[in-house]
PDB file of C-alpha atoms in Angstrom:
ATOM      1  CA  MET T   1      -7.553 -13.970  -5.379  1.00 96.00           C
ATOM      2  CA  ILE T   2      -4.948 -11.278  -4.804  1.00 98.00           C
ATOM      3  CA  GLN T   3      -2.656 -10.085  -7.599  1.00 98.00           C
ATOM      4  CA  ILE T   4      -0.187  -7.334  -8.360  1.00 98.00           C
ATOM      5  CA  VAL T   5       0.269  -6.940 -12.125  1.00 98.00           C
ATOM      6  CA  ARG T   6       2.037  -4.698 -14.612  1.00 98.00           C
ATOM      7  CA  GLU T   7      -0.281  -5.165 -17.566  1.00 98.00           C
ATOM      8  CA  VAL T   8      -3.684  -3.639 -18.352  1.00 98.00           C
ATOM      9  CA  ILE T   9      -6.438  -4.903 -16.040  1.00 98.00           C
ATOM     10  CA  ASP T  10      -9.568  -6.285 -17.702  1.00 98.00           C
ATOM     11  CA  PRO T  11     -12.302  -6.033 -15.049  1.00 97.00           C
ATOM     12  CA  SER T  12     -14.906  -8.212 -16.801  1.00 97.00           C
ATOM     13  CA  PRO T  13     -13.379 -11.661 -16.165  1.00 98.00           C
ATOM     14  CA  LEU T  14     -12.542 -10.578 -12.601  1.00 98.00           C
ATOM     15  CA  THR T  15     -16.176  -9.699 -11.965  1.00 97.00           C
ATOM     16  CA  GLU T  16     -17.344 -12.983 -13.528  1.00 97.00           C
ATOM     17  CA  LYS T  17     -14.927 -14.841 -11.261  1.00 97.00           C
ATOM     18  CA  VAL T  18     -16.698 -13.817  -8.043  1.00 98.00           C
ATOM     19  CA  ARG T  19     -20.219 -14.895  -9.054  1.00 97.00           C
ATOM     20  CA  MET T  20     -21.593 -17.742  -6.914  1.00 97.00           C
ATOM     21  CA  ARG T  21     -24.922 -19.543  -6.721  1.00 96.00           C
ATOM     22  CA  HIS T  22     -25.572 -18.572  -3.102  1.00 97.00           C
ATOM     23  CA  CYS T  23     -24.574 -14.914  -3.602  1.00 97.00           C
ATOM     24  CA  GLY T  24     -27.230 -12.467  -4.749  1.00 98.00           C
ATOM     25  CA  ALA T  25     -24.910  -9.462  -4.781  1.00 98.00           C
ATOM     26  CA  VAL T  26     -21.753  -8.707  -6.746  1.00 98.00           C
ATOM     27  CA  VAL T  27     -20.003  -5.370  -6.262  1.00 98.00           C
ATOM     28  CA  THR T  28     -17.025  -4.282  -8.353  1.00 98.00           C
ATOM     29  CA  PHE T  29     -14.922  -1.184  -7.710  1.00 98.00           C
ATOM     30  CA  TRP T  30     -12.503   0.273 -10.275  1.00 98.00           C
ATOM     31  CA  GLY T  31      -9.936   2.833  -9.218  1.00 97.00           C
ATOM     32  CA  THR T  32      -8.984   4.796 -12.344  1.00 97.00           C
ATOM     33  CA  VAL T  33      -6.417   7.517 -13.025  1.00 95.00           C
ATOM     34  CA  ARG T  34      -8.121  10.897 -12.523  1.00 93.00           C
ATOM     35  CA  GLU T  35      -7.152  13.847 -14.692  1.00 92.00           C
ATOM     36  CA  LEU T  36      -7.854  16.622 -12.197  1.00 88.00           C
ATOM     37  CA  THR T  37      -7.142  16.732  -8.454  1.00 84.00           C
ATOM     38  CA  GLY T  38      -8.188  20.110  -7.077  1.00 86.00           C
ATOM     39  CA  GLU T  39      -6.604  22.454  -9.627  1.00 86.00           C
ATOM     40  CA  ILE T  40      -3.724  20.146 -10.500  1.00 86.00           C
ATOM     41  CA  PHE T  41      -3.812  18.328 -13.830  1.00 91.00           C
ATOM     42  CA  THR T  42      -2.324  14.850 -14.048  1.00 92.00           C
ATOM     43  CA  THR T  43      -1.059  13.541 -17.367  1.00 93.00           C
ATOM     44  CA  SER T  44      -0.042  10.081 -16.131  1.00 95.00           C
ATOM     45  CA  LEU T  45       0.889   8.163 -12.991  1.00 96.00           C
ATOM     46  CA  GLU T  46       3.724   5.892 -11.975  1.00 97.00           C
ATOM     47  CA  TYR T  47       2.938   3.214  -9.372  1.00 98.00           C
ATOM     48  CA  GLU T  48       5.505   1.302  -7.356  1.00 98.00           C
ATOM     49  CA  ALA T  49       5.205  -1.131  -4.457  1.00 98.00           C
ATOM     50  CA  HIS T  50       7.134  -3.068  -1.874  1.00 98.00           C
ATOM     51  CA  GLU T  51       5.666  -6.135  -3.496  1.00 98.00           C
ATOM     52  CA  PRO T  52       6.132  -8.956  -0.978  1.00 97.00           C
ATOM     53  CA  MET T  53       4.734  -6.811   1.826  1.00 97.00           C
ATOM     54  CA  ALA T  54       1.965  -5.394  -0.378  1.00 98.00           C
ATOM     55  CA  LEU T  55       0.796  -8.938  -1.172  1.00 98.00           C
ATOM     56  CA  LYS T  56       0.936  -9.790   2.515  1.00 97.00           C
ATOM     57  CA  MET T  57      -1.126  -6.736   3.516  1.00 97.00           C
ATOM     58  CA  LEU T  58      -3.668  -7.368   0.746  1.00 98.00           C
ATOM     59  CA  THR T  59      -4.046 -10.918   2.012  1.00 97.00           C
ATOM     60  CA  GLN T  60      -4.564  -9.499   5.511  1.00 96.00           C
ATOM     61  CA  ILE T  61      -7.341  -7.265   4.137  1.00 97.00           C
ATOM     62  CA  GLU T  62      -9.071 -10.299   2.622  1.00 98.00           C
ATOM     63  CA  THR T  63      -8.831 -12.055   6.006  1.00 97.00           C
ATOM     64  CA  GLU T  64     -10.308  -9.016   7.787  1.00 96.00           C
ATOM     65  CA  ILE T  65     -13.171  -8.828   5.314  1.00 97.00           C
ATOM     66  CA  ARG T  66     -13.997 -12.495   5.603  1.00 97.00           C
ATOM     67  CA  GLN T  67     -14.143 -12.093   9.391  1.00 97.00           C
ATOM     68  CA  LYS T  68     -16.573  -9.164   9.134  1.00 97.00           C
ATOM     69  CA  TRP T  69     -18.855 -10.142   6.247  1.00 97.00           C
ATOM     70  CA  PRO T  70     -20.116 -13.385   4.657  1.00 98.00           C
ATOM     71  CA  ILE T  71     -17.970 -13.138   1.540  1.00 98.00           C
ATOM     72  CA  GLY T  72     -18.426 -15.681  -1.251  1.00 98.00           C
ATOM     73  CA  GLU T  73     -15.502 -14.838  -3.548  1.00 98.00           C
ATOM     74  CA  PHE T  74     -13.044 -11.956  -3.298  1.00 98.00           C
ATOM     75  CA  VAL T  75     -10.726 -10.579  -5.991  1.00 98.00           C
ATOM     76  CA  LEU T  76      -8.320  -7.660  -5.689  1.00 98.00           C
ATOM     77  CA  VAL T  77      -5.896  -6.763  -8.488  1.00 98.00           C
ATOM     78  CA  HIS T  78      -3.583  -3.748  -8.379  1.00 98.00           C
ATOM     79  CA  ARG T  79      -1.482  -2.562 -11.301  1.00 98.00           C
ATOM     80  CA  LEU T  80       2.030  -1.082 -11.086  1.00 98.00           C
ATOM     81  CA  GLY T  81       4.119   0.919 -13.540  1.00 98.00           C
ATOM     82  CA  HIS T  82       3.108   3.695 -15.921  1.00 97.00           C
ATOM     83  CA  LEU T  83      -0.638   4.435 -16.251  1.00 97.00           C
ATOM     84  CA  GLU T  84      -2.339   7.004 -18.456  1.00 96.00           C
ATOM     85  CA  VAL T  85      -5.379   9.063 -17.442  1.00 96.00           C
ATOM     86  CA  GLY T  86      -8.501   6.892 -17.449  1.00 96.00           C
ATOM     87  CA  GLU T  87      -6.670   3.582 -17.042  1.00 97.00           C
ATOM     88  CA  ILE T  88      -7.578   1.180 -14.247  1.00 98.00           C
ATOM     89  CA  ALA T  89      -5.144   1.059 -11.326  1.00 98.00           C
ATOM     90  CA  VAL T  90      -7.095  -1.277  -9.068  1.00 98.00           C
ATOM     91  CA  VAL T  91     -10.121  -3.562  -9.216  1.00 98.00           C
ATOM     92  CA  VAL T  92     -11.947  -4.985  -6.204  1.00 98.00           C
ATOM     93  CA  ALA T  93     -14.697  -7.500  -6.922  1.00 98.00           C
ATOM     94  CA  LEU T  94     -16.611  -9.532  -4.377  1.00 98.00           C
ATOM     95  CA  SER T  95     -19.836 -11.398  -3.825  1.00 98.00           C
ATOM     96  CA  THR T  96     -22.081 -11.816  -0.785  1.00 98.00           C
ATOM     97  CA  PRO T  97     -25.575 -13.241  -0.236  1.00 98.00           C
ATOM     98  CA  HIS T  98     -27.121  -9.739   0.103  1.00 97.00           C
ATOM     99  CA  ARG T  99     -26.330  -6.300  -1.290  1.00 97.00           C
ATOM    100  CA  ARG T 100     -25.703  -4.293   1.872  1.00 97.00           C
ATOM    101  CA  GLU T 101     -22.753  -6.396   3.020  1.00 97.00           C
ATOM    102  CA  ALA T 102     -21.297  -6.381  -0.502  1.00 98.00           C
ATOM    103  CA  PHE T 103     -21.262  -2.560  -0.630  1.00 98.00           C
ATOM    104  CA  GLU T 104     -19.827  -2.322   2.887  1.00 97.00           C
ATOM    105  CA  ALA T 105     -17.132  -4.930   2.319  1.00 98.00           C
ATOM    106  CA  CYS T 106     -16.037  -3.397  -0.977  1.00 98.00           C
ATOM    107  CA  GLU T 107     -15.712   0.061   0.561  1.00 97.00           C
ATOM    108  CA  TYR T 108     -13.784  -1.379   3.503  1.00 97.00           C
ATOM    109  CA  ALA T 109     -11.365  -3.167   1.151  1.00 97.00           C
ATOM    110  CA  ILE T 110     -10.431  -0.059  -0.808  1.00 97.00           C
ATOM    111  CA  GLU T 111     -10.212   2.130   2.318  1.00 95.00           C
ATOM    112  CA  ARG T 112      -7.890  -0.372   3.996  1.00 95.00           C
ATOM    113  CA  LEU T 113      -5.780  -0.591   0.842  1.00 96.00           C
ATOM    114  CA  LYS T 114      -5.270   3.166   1.044  1.00 94.00           C
ATOM    115  CA  GLN T 115      -4.130   2.866   4.675  1.00 93.00           C
ATOM    116  CA  ILE T 116      -1.835  -0.109   5.060  1.00 94.00           C
ATOM    117  CA  VAL T 117      -0.677  -1.435   1.679  1.00 97.00           C
ATOM    118  CA  PRO T 118       2.810  -0.251   0.653  1.00 97.00           C
ATOM    119  CA  ILE T 119       1.993   1.018  -2.829  1.00 97.00           C
ATOM    120  CA  TRP T 120       2.813   4.561  -3.973  1.00 97.00           C
ATOM    121  CA  LYS T 121       2.035   6.750  -6.941  1.00 96.00           C
ATOM    122  CA  LYS T 122       3.917   9.577  -8.555  1.00 96.00           C
ATOM    123  CA  GLU T 123       1.913  12.159 -10.506  1.00 94.00           C
ATOM    124  CA  HIS T 124       3.267  13.522 -13.766  1.00 94.00           C
ATOM    125  CA  GLN T 125       1.979  17.008 -14.553  1.00 92.00           C
ATOM    126  CA  PRO T 126       1.614  18.884 -17.873  1.00 92.00           C
ATOM    127  CA  ASP T 127       4.634  21.147 -17.199  1.00 92.00           C
ATOM    128  CA  GLY T 128       6.916  18.120 -17.046  1.00 91.00           C
ATOM    129  CA  THR T 129       7.256  18.085 -13.269  1.00 92.00           C
ATOM    130  CA  SER T 130       6.338  15.095 -11.143  1.00 93.00           C
ATOM    131  CA  GLU T 131       5.493  14.621  -7.504  1.00 91.00           C
ATOM    132  CA  TRP T 132       5.123  11.621  -5.200  1.00 94.00           C
ATOM    133  CA  VAL T 133       1.724  11.444  -3.517  1.00 91.00           C
ATOM    134  CA  HIS T 134       2.620  11.042   0.155  1.00 87.00           C
ATOM    135  CA  HIS T 135      -0.277  12.565   2.038  1.00 84.00           C
ATOM    136  CA  GLY T 136      -1.053  11.722   5.604  1.00 75.00           C
ATOM    137  CA  VAL T 137       0.851   9.962   8.316  1.00 75.00           C
ATOM    138  CA  ARG T 138       2.853   6.801   8.866  1.00 80.00           C
ATOM    139  CA  PRO T 139       0.928   3.934   7.293  1.00 80.00           C
ATOM    140  CA  GLU T 140       0.618   1.781  10.409  1.00 70.00           C
ATOM    141  CA  THR T 141      -0.672   4.534  12.682  1.00 62.00           C
ATOM    142  CA  ARG T 142      -3.806   5.261  10.675  1.00 58.00           C
ATOM    143  CA  ASN T 143      -7.083   4.224  12.272  1.00 56.00           C
ATOM    144  CA  LEU T 144      -9.488   1.688  10.901  1.00 55.00           C
ATOM    145  CA  PRO T 145     -12.245   3.217   8.801  1.00 52.00           C
ATOM    146  CA  SER T 146     -15.510   3.486  10.686  1.00 53.00           C
ATOM    147  CA  ILE T 147     -17.613   1.314   8.436  1.00 53.00           C
ATOM    148  CA  PRO T 148     -20.339  -0.502  10.367  1.00 50.00           C
ATOM    149  CA  ARG T 149     -20.157  -4.264  10.684  1.00 51.00           C
ATOM    150  CA  ALA T 150     -22.792  -6.298   8.978  1.00 48.00           C
ATOM    151  CA  SER T 151     -25.286  -7.526  11.568  1.00 43.00           C
TER     152      SER T 151
ATOM    153  CA  MET B   1      27.221  -5.585  15.193  1.00 92.00           C
ATOM    154  CA  ILE B   2      24.576  -7.070  12.952  1.00 96.00           C
ATOM    155  CA  HIS B   3      23.938  -6.208   9.327  1.00 97.00           C
ATOM    156  CA  LEU B   4      20.619  -4.778   8.189  1.00 98.00           C
ATOM    157  CA  ARG B   5      19.466  -4.684   4.592  1.00 98.00           C
ATOM    158  CA  ILE B   6      17.596  -1.408   4.122  1.00 98.00           C
ATOM    159  CA  LEU B   7      15.084  -0.940   1.289  1.00 98.00           C
ATOM    160  CA  PHE B   8      13.977   2.575   0.344  1.00 98.00           C
ATOM    161  CA  PHE B   9      10.789   3.256  -1.577  1.00 98.00           C
ATOM    162  CA  ALA B  10       9.212   6.128  -3.532  1.00 97.00           C
ATOM    163  CA  LYS B  11      10.316   9.560  -2.250  1.00 97.00           C
ATOM    164  CA  ALA B  12      12.480   7.969   0.457  1.00 97.00           C
ATOM    165  CA  ARG B  13      14.417   6.211  -2.315  1.00 98.00           C
ATOM    166  CA  GLU B  14      14.879   9.446  -4.219  1.00 97.00           C
ATOM    167  CA  LEU B  15      16.017  11.346  -1.107  1.00 97.00           C
ATOM    168  CA  ALA B  16      18.409   8.586  -0.019  1.00 98.00           C
ATOM    169  CA  GLY B  17      19.733   8.318  -3.565  1.00 98.00           C
ATOM    170  CA  VAL B  18      19.779   4.505  -3.389  1.00 98.00           C
ATOM    171  CA  SER B  19      17.100   1.814  -3.501  1.00 98.00           C
ATOM    172  CA  GLU B  20      18.885  -0.408  -1.024  1.00 98.00           C
ATOM    173  CA  ALA B  21      21.881  -0.536   1.265  1.00 98.00           C
ATOM    174  CA  VAL B  22      23.436  -2.807   3.873  1.00 98.00           C
ATOM    175  CA  ILE B  23      24.424  -1.099   7.111  1.00 97.00           C
ATOM    176  CA  PRO B  24      26.107  -2.382  10.277  1.00 96.00           C
ATOM    177  CA  PHE B  25      23.945  -1.805  13.366  1.00 97.00           C
ATOM    178  CA  PRO B  26      24.510  -2.501  17.081  1.00 96.00           C
ATOM    179  CA  GLU B  27      22.528  -5.591  18.128  1.00 96.00           C
ATOM    180  CA  GLY B  28      19.589  -4.833  20.435  1.00 96.00           C
ATOM    181  CA  LYS B  29      19.265  -1.141  19.591  1.00 97.00           C
ATOM    182  CA  SER B  30      15.820   0.251  18.789  1.00 97.00           C
ATOM    183  CA  VAL B  31      14.053   1.270  15.620  1.00 97.00           C
ATOM    184  CA  LYS B  32      14.292   4.871  16.869  1.00 97.00           C
ATOM    185  CA  GLU B  33      18.075   4.509  16.980  1.00 97.00           C
ATOM    186  CA  LEU B  34      18.015   3.024  13.498  1.00 98.00           C
ATOM    187  CA  ARG B  35      16.075   6.087  12.309  1.00 97.00           C
ATOM    188  CA  ASP B  36      18.766   8.348  13.823  1.00 97.00           C
ATOM    189  CA  GLN B  37      21.446   6.268  12.121  1.00 97.00           C
ATOM    190  CA  LEU B  38      19.705   6.555   8.754  1.00 98.00           C
ATOM    191  CA  ILE B  39      19.449  10.345   9.070  1.00 98.00           C
ATOM    192  CA  GLN B  40      23.194  10.435   9.719  1.00 97.00           C
ATOM    193  CA  ASN B  41      23.903   8.267   6.684  1.00 97.00           C
ATOM    194  CA  TYR B  42      21.343  10.000   4.459  1.00 98.00           C
ATOM    195  CA  PRO B  43      20.903  13.601   5.685  1.00 98.00           C
ATOM    196  CA  LYS B  44      18.324  14.376   2.982  1.00 98.00           C
ATOM    197  CA  LEU B  45      15.920  11.983   4.733  1.00 97.00           C
ATOM    198  CA  SER B  46      15.787  14.410   7.659  1.00 96.00           C
ATOM    199  CA  GLY B  47      12.227  15.634   8.139  1.00 93.00           C
ATOM    200  CA  PHE B  48      10.744  13.092   5.729  1.00 95.00           C
ATOM    201  CA  LEU B  49      11.758   9.929   7.603  1.00 96.00           C
ATOM    202  CA  ASP B  50       9.458  10.895  10.482  1.00 94.00           C
ATOM    203  CA  LEU B  51       6.503  10.457   8.114  1.00 95.00           C
ATOM    204  CA  CYS B  52       7.680   7.001   7.069  1.00 96.00           C
ATOM    205  CA  ALA B  53       6.849   3.676   8.651  1.00 96.00           C
ATOM    206  CA  VAL B  54       9.623   1.164   9.258  1.00 97.00           C
ATOM    207  CA  ALA B  55       8.848  -2.460   8.440  1.00 97.00           C
ATOM    208  CA  ILE B  56      11.100  -5.237   9.700  1.00 97.00           C
ATOM    209  CA  ASP B  57      10.886  -8.407   7.618  1.00 97.00           C
ATOM    210  CA  ASP B  58       7.600  -7.072   6.194  1.00 96.00           C
ATOM    211  CA  GLU B  59       5.993  -6.352   9.610  1.00 94.00           C
ATOM    212  CA  PHE B  60       5.247  -2.781  10.690  1.00 95.00           C
ATOM    213  CA  SER B  61       7.412  -1.887  13.692  1.00 95.00           C
ATOM    214  CA  SER B  62       7.157   0.626  16.531  1.00 94.00           C
ATOM    215  CA  ASP B  63       9.994   3.016  17.327  1.00 94.00           C
ATOM    216  CA  ALA B  64      10.550   1.283  20.686  1.00 95.00           C
ATOM    217  CA  GLN B  65      10.995  -2.165  19.111  1.00 95.00           C
ATOM    218  CA  ARG B  66      14.518  -3.576  19.413  1.00 97.00           C
ATOM    219  CA  ILE B  67      16.366  -5.237  16.582  1.00 97.00           C
ATOM    220  CA  HIS B  68      18.143  -8.380  17.724  1.00 95.00           C
ATOM    221  CA  LYS B  69      18.987 -10.138  14.483  1.00 95.00           C
ATOM    222  CA  GLU B  70      19.825  -9.539  10.868  1.00 96.00           C
ATOM    223  CA  ALA B  71      16.754  -8.388   9.001  1.00 97.00           C
ATOM    224  CA  THR B  72      15.415  -6.645   5.943  1.00 98.00           C
ATOM    225  CA  VAL B  73      14.150  -3.207   6.885  1.00 98.00           C
ATOM    226  CA  ALA B  74      11.801  -1.333   4.557  1.00 98.00           C
ATOM    227  CA  ILE B  75      11.359   2.437   4.720  1.00 98.00           C
ATOM    228  CA  LEU B  76       7.718   3.067   3.777  1.00 97.00           C
ATOM    229  CA  PRO B  77       6.495   6.612   3.035  1.00 96.00           C
ATOM    230  CA  PRO B  78       2.784   7.424   3.516  1.00 95.00           C
ATOM    231  CA  VAL B  79       1.027   5.102   1.075  1.00 96.00           C
ATOM    232  CA  SER B  80      -0.967   6.213  -1.965  1.00 95.00           C
ATOM    233  CA  GLY B  81      -2.179   3.068  -3.690  1.00 95.00           C
ATOM    234  CA  GLY B  82      -5.563   2.729  -5.336  1.00 94.00           C
TER     235      GLY B  82
END
């Protein structure tokens, strides 16, 4: 299940959703709004997306993951709009038969999200200024993360 | 001439001063030529547009790709989701 939402994300039902009888491992990742990046304080964040394409790229990530690992269920929910420090911006939850592939697949999902999914955040700072976070290069030219395939 | 619907996001939107625009574009010209056209129309994008990807109908494009029909073109700055 892939979703882009504007309301608060409750991770518990999302984690419950991926449990399956044949899966002995469930891994959940929360991406939360961090207060301090280097020496820069963040008071809140603003997320925006090119939504149709973001949904398409998130679906592509699920396809990639299912090709690489024996995924039972997969859930990825990303929030947009105004988020305060400590709030959840993204949840990835998935299940696999064994733990190693669950950890690997979850890391791959969030790394790929940070490479190819057209979502952006703007950081609001204590002095009232704000800055888009546009590090790095053109989204499509970034390499795949070097996470080993499950054998 | 064909007409392209251009969508600007995040800092590209702020620099362009609009979230979307429709521009006439010569049929068969490349994405690189579209980039040059956009810099002419929106000079503040100069410098920043090079960092942005161009998606045509929600597919990432290369600069050499040619645009043969009307399309929605998204200007995508380096992403920062998660």
